Amino acid sequence: MSWWQRLLNRRDLLKVGAGASAALVGAAALAQRTPNATRTADGHPIDHGGHGGNRMIGTVDHTKNGFDPLQLLTDWDYGKVSRLPNGQTLREYTFIAQEKDIEIAPGVTFPAWTYNGRVPGPTIRCTEGDRLRVRLINQSRHPHTIHFHGVHPWEMDGVPGAGAGEIPPGGSTVYEFDAEPFGCHLYHCHATSLKRHIHKGMYGAFIIDPEQGRPPAREFVMMQNAFDTNFDGGNEVYAVNTIGFEYARRPIPVQKGELVRLYLINILEFDLINSFHLHGNMFDYYDHGTTLTPTSRIVDTTMQAQGQRGIVEFRYKYTGQFMFHPHISEFTELGWMGMFNVVEPKDFPRALQDVGLNDTWNERALNGFAAKQKGSAT
Amino acid sequence: MSADATPVRKPSAVWAFALVPIALLGVLIAYLVITGGGLRELSGPPVEQVKVTRVTLPSEGLVRLQVVNDGPQSVTISQVLVDDAFWAFTASPSTNVPRFGRVTIDVPYPWVEGDAHHLQLLSSIGTVFKAEIPVAQRTPQPNRDLFWQFGLVGLYVGLIPIALGMLWYPWMRHLNANAINFILSLTVGLLIFLAIGTWLDALEFAAELPAFWQGVPAVALVALLSFGVLLALGTRRNGEEPSPLGVSTRIAVGIGLHNLGEGLAIGAAFALGEAALGTFLILGFTLHNITEGVGIAAPLVKKNPGWRAFVLLALIAGGPAIFGTWLGGFAFNPVLATVFLAVGVGAIAQVVWEVGGMVVRASRHAGLPNATWLNLAGVTAGVVIMYVTAFLVKF
């Protein structure tokens, strides 16, 4: 009987002599397979709960977190805008490195390291050729940096041993460089240990618009991220913009026929790749967003390795609630799943209202590029 | 010390002396609770610990977990994952589990018969607690048919082989003194094997218990206590030799408790969907247990207590296997299992002591040293028989 614990791992024994056992205990009578009532069809959750039984219980307190994933989609940060003597646009930002407990799934807190108390950090939005001046103030208990993807001098690379290197607790520095090239980029902390500084939440989107802009569209930023809540080197909760299943609970309103543009960034830690799959539609994909013509056309799934990003463009032909998620089923079921609520234009105000959004959100979604042209500071 | 030296006091005053330390202890505890012993600044992050004590599949599409909080503070189960997917669930009475608290979590999950499923509980600070369903099969519900079938299994495993072993009794009666001593030594050998086996089983159950039960020390203490109690009972008539029937009864009790464990194992194997393992166990234990009948009958060779006594002894030794099968199959309780097995260890150890004493006395009567080569051969034979037949039940 010393096999008690091993009993738990010994399912291979089933292959031997199962027939004889059935006769002994009438095992056949014990279980008959019947269709299960709790499993509903994929794709159209009436209660916005998402994915049948595959969901989280409860809701996240966004007010306490200080950020709401629906607002994160469109909150472009243009910085404090002014003009340099040479006519160049100067954008100034202040990033404060802070430790903050955030609720990443209903009832589950994560001891995050953040830029400005939020995960992901502010979405920097600028135009190619702008001068960027980003002050980093470290108010946390660990050294941090900001490492920007893109083209810049070595001293501004935000890695240990280059320029100011790691900024110690209480310290600060200024990163200054020209924004180039245009594209959908990324910034993150590059202090060591690198994995921890990234998966703890120190990253954000860095969007450089091309001079001539892109065609008008409804624009959203989506950072594919995840959280290792027990620090075992594997993620427990997956999401875009931090909160698992949030866009399944509150689908993102879009209008039928309009162009939708996603700035999609993969900042996943511990898993090699992430992907994006759109239901009921095909999209054009611009790898890294550094081209004005798509790098792949009419696809419905794209793959991004760690740190990779791109721009996704599509229009919906039909109304309804369309799912989006990585075509990595595991991540989908662990929270990285959401919905677009595609409606007729006349139904749009109602769709906004349903998920607690207002016209400001709509304006920001539609005028990401135009607002920046006006040089408005947020 | 003389009685005069003790001042005479009223009984109430004497009680006050007894209460003073308790009152002062109360003050000390209050101080520690309020100040945290002055080490509050050193208090680290929360330590969360819960144990999933039982996973059952009561019906199609339902997984039920029994969770016990055996950590130092309360734990909130915020989310549940099944097979690496977040899943809807209900917790009763609450998702918040205080220390020593219990919660039943129901997950409406379409489990698949014959598959393995992995469960994870995610706490409010992100700690993960894991449990496993090795082979999904609907947990047997107590109904008349199954009750009867499980009972029959217990009968095959416990009662029948022991009764068969006892059928050697008429033959044993015709053996000479040396051969009887050999068989008693053989009994000692097989009991030693059973004691070790039961001890290890008890420890394995104990290891699965929530930490506050202190399973391993509890097993040792319960075994020791059982041994002591039985020893006291067995030697109360000073100088007299223990009656052969008394010795046989105690052997039967010890073996009975051991067989309860075997029944538990078989019942639990079927409850966990390990039907094939259960079948092996039934065959193995049946063969293994036939020697137990010999052991029980051995002390009786000089004095036949009558067939009724044999029936009773067989029931005491074999009956618990039936009870164990029911318990394991329908209402497995690791705490009870651990206690029963620990008592079994004590009981078996006590009869080893007692039967060993019989062998020694018999040797002295014959003018031989305590440990003869014959006795040693008997013990060895007992251990070897058990060891070899145990091949059938070890996986």
XYZ file of N, CA, C and O in Angstrom, chain A residues 32-138:
428
model
N -21.589 7.715 -17.365
C -21.957 7.763 -18.764
C -21.752 9.193 -19.262
O -22.102 10.139 -18.581
N -21.122 9.306 -20.423
C -20.856 10.652 -20.931
C -22.132 11.289 -21.451
O -22.870 10.707 -22.233
N -22.417 12.473 -20.979
C -23.548 13.231 -21.505
C -23.059 14.616 -21.875
O -22.113 15.111 -21.292
N -23.713 15.267 -22.848
C -23.295 16.619 -23.203
C -23.402 17.523 -21.979
O -24.292 17.345 -21.153
N -22.454 18.433 -21.887
C -22.442 19.232 -20.677
C -23.124 20.577 -20.835
O -22.847 21.337 -21.725
N -23.990 20.850 -19.899
C -24.795 22.068 -19.982
C -23.990 23.320 -19.710
O -24.338 24.394 -20.164
N -22.883 23.169 -18.978
C -22.137 24.375 -18.612
C -21.262 24.873 -19.760
O -20.757 25.962 -19.707
N -21.066 24.064 -20.767
C -20.204 24.497 -21.872
C -21.069 25.139 -22.953
O -21.942 24.508 -23.508
N -20.831 26.380 -23.212
C -21.572 27.068 -24.265
C -20.665 27.255 -25.472
O -19.453 27.121 -25.385
N -21.287 27.599 -26.592
C -20.515 27.773 -27.825
C -19.564 28.949 -27.691
O -19.840 29.915 -27.006
N -18.421 28.826 -28.334
C -17.470 29.937 -28.378
C -18.094 31.135 -29.071
O -18.919 30.998 -29.946
N -17.684 32.291 -28.676
C -17.841 33.428 -29.575
C -18.963 34.386 -29.310
O -18.912 35.508 -29.768
N -19.987 34.028 -28.596
C -21.060 34.999 -28.461
C -21.651 34.972 -27.057
O -22.776 34.577 -26.840
N -20.878 35.419 -26.113
C -21.381 35.360 -24.746
C -22.437 36.428 -24.520
O -22.178 37.615 -24.661
N -23.624 36.013 -24.191
C -24.722 36.959 -24.023
C -24.507 37.822 -22.777
O -24.821 38.986 -22.738
N -23.880 37.227 -21.778
C -23.718 37.958 -20.515
C -22.411 38.730 -20.456
O -22.040 39.234 -19.410
N -21.696 38.841 -21.601
C -20.399 39.512 -21.654
C -19.384 38.827 -20.750
O -18.342 39.379 -20.476
N -19.701 37.658 -20.257
C -18.767 36.975 -19.359
C -17.655 36.326 -20.149
O -16.558 36.146 -19.646
N -17.923 35.990 -21.392
C -16.889 35.462 -22.261
C -16.679 33.975 -22.126
O -16.531 33.467 -21.031
N -16.657 33.278 -23.258
C -16.074 31.950 -23.350
C -16.685 30.911 -22.420
O -15.953 30.134 -21.811
N -17.987 30.875 -22.306
C -18.611 29.838 -21.498
C -18.150 29.924 -20.057
O -18.147 30.992 -19.466
N -17.739 28.774 -19.505
C -17.286 28.776 -18.112
C -15.886 29.331 -17.960
O -15.431 29.558 -16.855
N -15.176 29.512 -19.096
C -13.797 29.987 -19.048
C -13.774 31.480 -18.763
O -13.752 32.301 -19.656
N -13.806 31.835 -17.516
C -13.790 33.248 -17.159
C -13.319 33.418 -15.721
O -13.118 32.453 -14.998
N -13.153 34.694 -15.387
C -12.772 35.009 -14.014
C -14.015 35.445 -13.256
O -14.948 35.959 -13.843
N -13.981 35.239 -11.957
C -15.114 35.608 -11.110
C -14.858 36.999 -10.533
O -13.777 37.268 -10.035
N -15.869 37.876 -10.650
C -15.754 39.203 -10.053
C -15.268 40.251 -11.038
O -15.111 39.978 -12.232
N -15.029 41.462 -10.541
C -14.551 42.556 -11.391
C -13.373 43.242 -10.711
O -13.202 43.155 -9.501
N -12.595 43.933 -11.553
C -11.418 44.638 -11.042
C -11.807 46.074 -10.687
O -12.596 46.699 -11.382
N -11.238 46.573 -9.604
C -11.475 47.961 -9.188
C -10.503 48.878 -9.942
O -9.391 49.129 -9.501
N -10.956 49.379 -11.105
C -10.069 50.200 -11.948
C -9.736 51.534 -11.283
O -8.663 52.083 -11.483
N -10.685 52.039 -10.499
C -10.448 53.329 -9.826
C -9.272 53.188 -8.861
O -8.380 54.034 -8.828
N -9.283 52.101 -8.113
C -8.204 51.895 -7.154
C -6.878 51.663 -7.886
O -5.830 52.136 -7.453
N -6.937 50.945 -9.000
C -5.727 50.713 -9.795
C -5.174 52.019 -10.359
O -3.993 52.164 -10.583
N -6.099 52.965 -10.658
C -5.672 54.232 -11.250
C -5.623 54.190 -12.772
O -5.173 55.147 -13.401
N -6.040 53.103 -13.358
C -6.131 53.049 -14.830
C -7.184 52.024 -15.227
O -7.439 51.066 -14.507
N -7.793 52.283 -16.389
C -8.860 51.424 -16.885
C -8.448 50.943 -18.278
O -8.115 51.756 -19.141
N -8.450 49.653 -18.497
C -7.981 49.126 -19.794
C -8.704 49.753 -20.997
O -8.080 49.942 -22.042
N -9.971 50.092 -20.850
C -10.672 50.705 -21.989
C -10.106 52.098 -22.280
O -9.982 52.501 -23.432
N -9.729 52.817 -21.232
C -9.126 54.139 -21.430
C -7.694 54.000 -21.961
O -7.253 54.802 -22.774
N -6.990 52.955 -21.495
C -5.609 52.750 -21.955
C -5.541 52.618 -23.471
O -4.547 52.981 -24.092
N -6.628 52.091 -24.070
C -6.634 51.856 -25.519
C -6.330 53.123 -26.317
O -5.749 53.062 -27.398
N -6.748 54.282 -25.784
C -6.689 55.516 -26.583
C -5.984 56.672 -25.896
O -6.031 57.800 -26.384
N -5.324 56.440 -24.754
C -4.793 57.620 -24.033
C -3.384 57.978 -24.495
O -2.417 57.858 -23.778
N -3.308 58.460 -25.711
C -2.018 58.879 -26.283
C -1.432 59.974 -25.421
O -2.122 60.913 -25.025
N -0.157 59.898 -25.138
C 0.520 60.937 -24.352
C 1.471 61.700 -25.275
O 2.494 61.162 -25.693
N 1.104 62.959 -25.563
C 1.905 63.758 -26.501
C 3.006 64.527 -25.788
O 3.806 65.200 -26.415
N 2.986 64.461 -24.454
C 4.011 65.190 -23.698
C 3.710 66.684 -23.651
O 2.668 67.154 -24.102
N 4.654 67.420 -23.037
C 4.532 68.889 -22.990
C 5.216 69.403 -24.251
O 6.415 69.211 -24.455
N 4.401 70.023 -25.124
C 4.889 70.340 -26.464
C 5.380 71.782 -26.533
O 4.717 72.700 -26.060
N 6.559 71.965 -27.124
C 7.055 73.326 -27.402
C 7.902 73.248 -28.666
O 8.016 72.181 -29.273
N 8.434 74.373 -29.083
C 9.220 74.389 -30.322
C 10.650 74.831 -30.023
O 10.874 75.808 -29.298
N 11.588 74.106 -30.535
C 13.000 74.459 -30.339
C 13.361 75.573 -31.316
O 12.675 75.783 -32.319
N 14.445 76.347 -31.030
C 14.857 77.464 -31.930
C 14.988 77.026 -33.385
O 14.691 77.793 -34.306
N 15.402 75.768 -33.622
C 15.584 75.307 -35.005
C 14.278 74.865 -35.648
O 14.269 74.319 -36.742
N 13.169 75.096 -34.953
C 11.870 74.759 -35.536
C 11.387 73.362 -35.223
O 10.245 72.995 -35.495
N 12.253 72.594 -34.596
C 11.895 71.214 -34.258
C 10.906 71.188 -33.083
O 10.996 72.011 -32.177
N 9.938 70.244 -33.134
C 8.991 70.100 -32.039
C 9.661 69.375 -30.883
O 10.293 68.329 -31.080
N 9.536 69.941 -29.686
C 10.096 69.301 -28.501
C 8.952 68.750 -27.669
O 7.960 69.422 -27.416
N 9.092 67.463 -27.282
C 8.081 66.853 -26.399
C 8.771 66.418 -25.117
O 9.722 65.643 -25.147
N 8.252 66.928 -24.005
C 8.878 66.621 -22.719
C 7.946 65.745 -21.872
O 6.749 66.024 -21.775
N 8.543 64.716 -21.305
C 7.777 63.760 -20.478
C 8.480 63.589 -19.133
O 9.702 63.712 -19.058
N 7.681 63.287 -18.131
C 8.263 62.898 -16.847
C 7.754 61.520 -16.482
O 6.542 61.285 -16.416
N 8.683 60.606 -16.292
C 8.338 59.241 -15.884
C 8.834 59.038 -14.454
O 10.012 59.249 -14.181
N 7.923 58.622 -13.612
C 8.323 58.335 -12.232
C 8.233 56.829 -12.000
O 7.161 56.237 -12.173
N 9.367 56.248 -11.660
C 9.378 54.810 -11.356
C 8.821 54.616 -9.953
O 9.321 55.216 -8.995
N 7.759 53.825 -9.850
C 7.074 53.638 -8.571
C 6.733 52.177 -8.381
O 6.444 51.470 -9.341
N 6.709 51.769 -7.118
C 6.190 50.429 -6.813
C 4.726 50.570 -6.463
O 4.332 51.478 -5.746
N 3.928 49.677 -7.000
C 2.493 49.781 -6.742
C 1.833 48.420 -6.882
O 2.073 47.703 -7.842
N 0.991 48.106 -5.901
C 0.202 46.874 -6.006
C -0.967 47.139 -6.930
O -1.741 48.064 -6.696
N -1.068 46.358 -7.979
C -2.197 46.542 -8.894
C -3.011 45.255 -8.958
O -2.491 44.166 -8.733
N -4.287 45.418 -9.251
C -5.185 44.267 -9.347
C -5.213 43.847 -10.816
O -5.726 44.555 -11.663
N -4.632 42.691 -11.121
C -4.485 42.284 -12.521
C -5.576 41.321 -12.964
O -5.765 41.075 -14.153
N -6.269 40.748 -11.997
C -7.433 39.901 -12.262
C -8.319 40.118 -11.051
O -7.812 40.496 -9.994
N -9.622 39.912 -11.185
C -10.492 40.195 -10.048
C -9.999 39.536 -8.770
O -9.844 38.317 -8.711
N -9.681 40.367 -7.775
C -9.262 39.844 -6.478
C -7.813 39.392 -6.393
O -7.397 38.888 -5.367
N -7.047 39.556 -7.465
C -5.649 39.111 -7.460
C -4.731 40.325 -7.603
O -4.732 40.990 -8.638
N -3.961 40.615 -6.564
C -3.058 41.762 -6.653
C -1.657 41.303 -7.015
O -1.251 40.183 -6.710
N -0.945 42.211 -7.680
C 0.409 41.911 -8.145
C 1.298 43.069 -7.712
O 0.958 44.234 -7.941
N 2.430 42.771 -7.059
C 3.318 43.847 -6.605
C 4.130 44.389 -7.780
O 5.268 43.993 -7.994
N 3.521 45.313 -8.527
C 4.124 45.762 -9.789
C 5.178 46.838 -9.564
O 5.183 47.535 -8.553
N 6.083 46.943 -10.552
C 6.969 48.097 -10.675
C 6.447 48.856 -11.885
O 6.189 48.247 -12.934
N 6.254 50.149 -11.731
C 5.534 50.876 -12.776
C 6.248 52.154 -13.190
O 7.093 52.677 -12.470
N 5.885 52.632 -14.367
C 6.157 54.017 -14.735
C 4.847 54.776 -14.501
O 3.794 54.406 -15.059
N 4.884 55.772 -13.653
C 3.726 56.620 -13.346
C 2.533 55.823 -12.794
O 1.375 56.150 -13.051
N 2.820 54.778 -12.065
C 1.771 54.064 -11.341
C 0.830 53.253 -12.184
O -0.258 52.897 -11.725
N 1.209 52.964 -13.423
C 0.291 52.214 -14.278
C 1.044 51.168 -15.095
O 2.244 51.304 -15.346
N 0.334 50.135 -15.478
C 0.890 49.094 -16.348
C -0.098 48.856 -17.489
O -1.248 48.528 -17.218
N 0.283 49.013 -18.731
C 1.586 49.528 -19.171
C 1.741 51.015 -18.852
O 0.768 51.679 -18.514
N 2.995 51.515 -18.982
C 3.267 52.939 -18.742
C 2.610 53.796 -19.817
O 1.910 53.307 -20.701
N 2.827 55.127 -19.737
C 2.189 56.047 -20.699
C 2.527 55.678 -22.148
O 3.625 55.222 -22.433
N 1.537 55.872 -23.039
C 1.757 55.635 -24.466
C 2.326 56.908 -25.089
O 1.607 57.888 -25.286
N 3.631 56.888 -25.339
C 4.265 58.063 -25.949
C 3.853 58.131 -27.411
O 3.949 57.134 -28.139
N 3.342 59.298 -27.824
C 2.972 59.435 -29.235
C 3.603 60.714 -29.776
O 3.424 61.798 -29.235
N 4.316 60.590 -30.886
C 5.029 61.729 -31.448
C 5.140 61.535 -32.952
O 4.621 60.556 -33.496
N 5.779 62.491 -33.624
C 5.956 62.381 -35.068
C 7.442 62.245 -35.364
O 8.280 62.776 -34.621
N 7.712 61.543 -36.417
C 9.099 61.317 -36.808
C 9.827 62.660 -36.884
O 9.313 63.617 -37.463
N 11.001 62.729 -36.280
C 11.779 63.956 -36.317
C 11.590 64.837 -35.096
O 12.349 65.779 -34.872
N 10.571 64.566 -34.259
C 10.394 65.340 -33.023
C 11.581 65.098 -32.095
O 12.216 64.041 -32.116
N 11.832 66.100 -31.258
C 12.840 65.933 -30.220
C 12.112 65.426 -28.966
O 11.102 65.998 -28.553
N 12.614 64.353 -28.376
C 11.998 63.823 -27.162
C 12.920 64.073 -25.977
O 14.140 63.861 -26.070
N 12.366 64.562 -24.895
C 13.145 64.751 -23.668
C 12.359 64.063 -22.553
O 11.304 64.543 -22.149
N 12.864 62.921 -22.104
C 12.132 62.126 -21.104
C 12.918 62.087 -19.806
O 14.036 61.564 -19.763
N 12.337 62.687 -18.760
C 12.994 62.675 -17.448
C 12.517 61.444 -16.682
O 11.314 61.204 -16.579
N 13.463 60.676 -16.171
C 13.121 59.520 -15.331
C 13.490 59.852 -13.889
O 14.640 60.175 -13.594
N 12.502 59.799 -13.019
C 12.748 60.005 -11.587
C 12.474 58.671 -10.901
O 11.387 58.102 -11.055
N 13.455 58.190 -10.181
C 13.295 56.876 -9.550
C 12.853 57.022 -8.095
O 13.643 57.354 -7.227
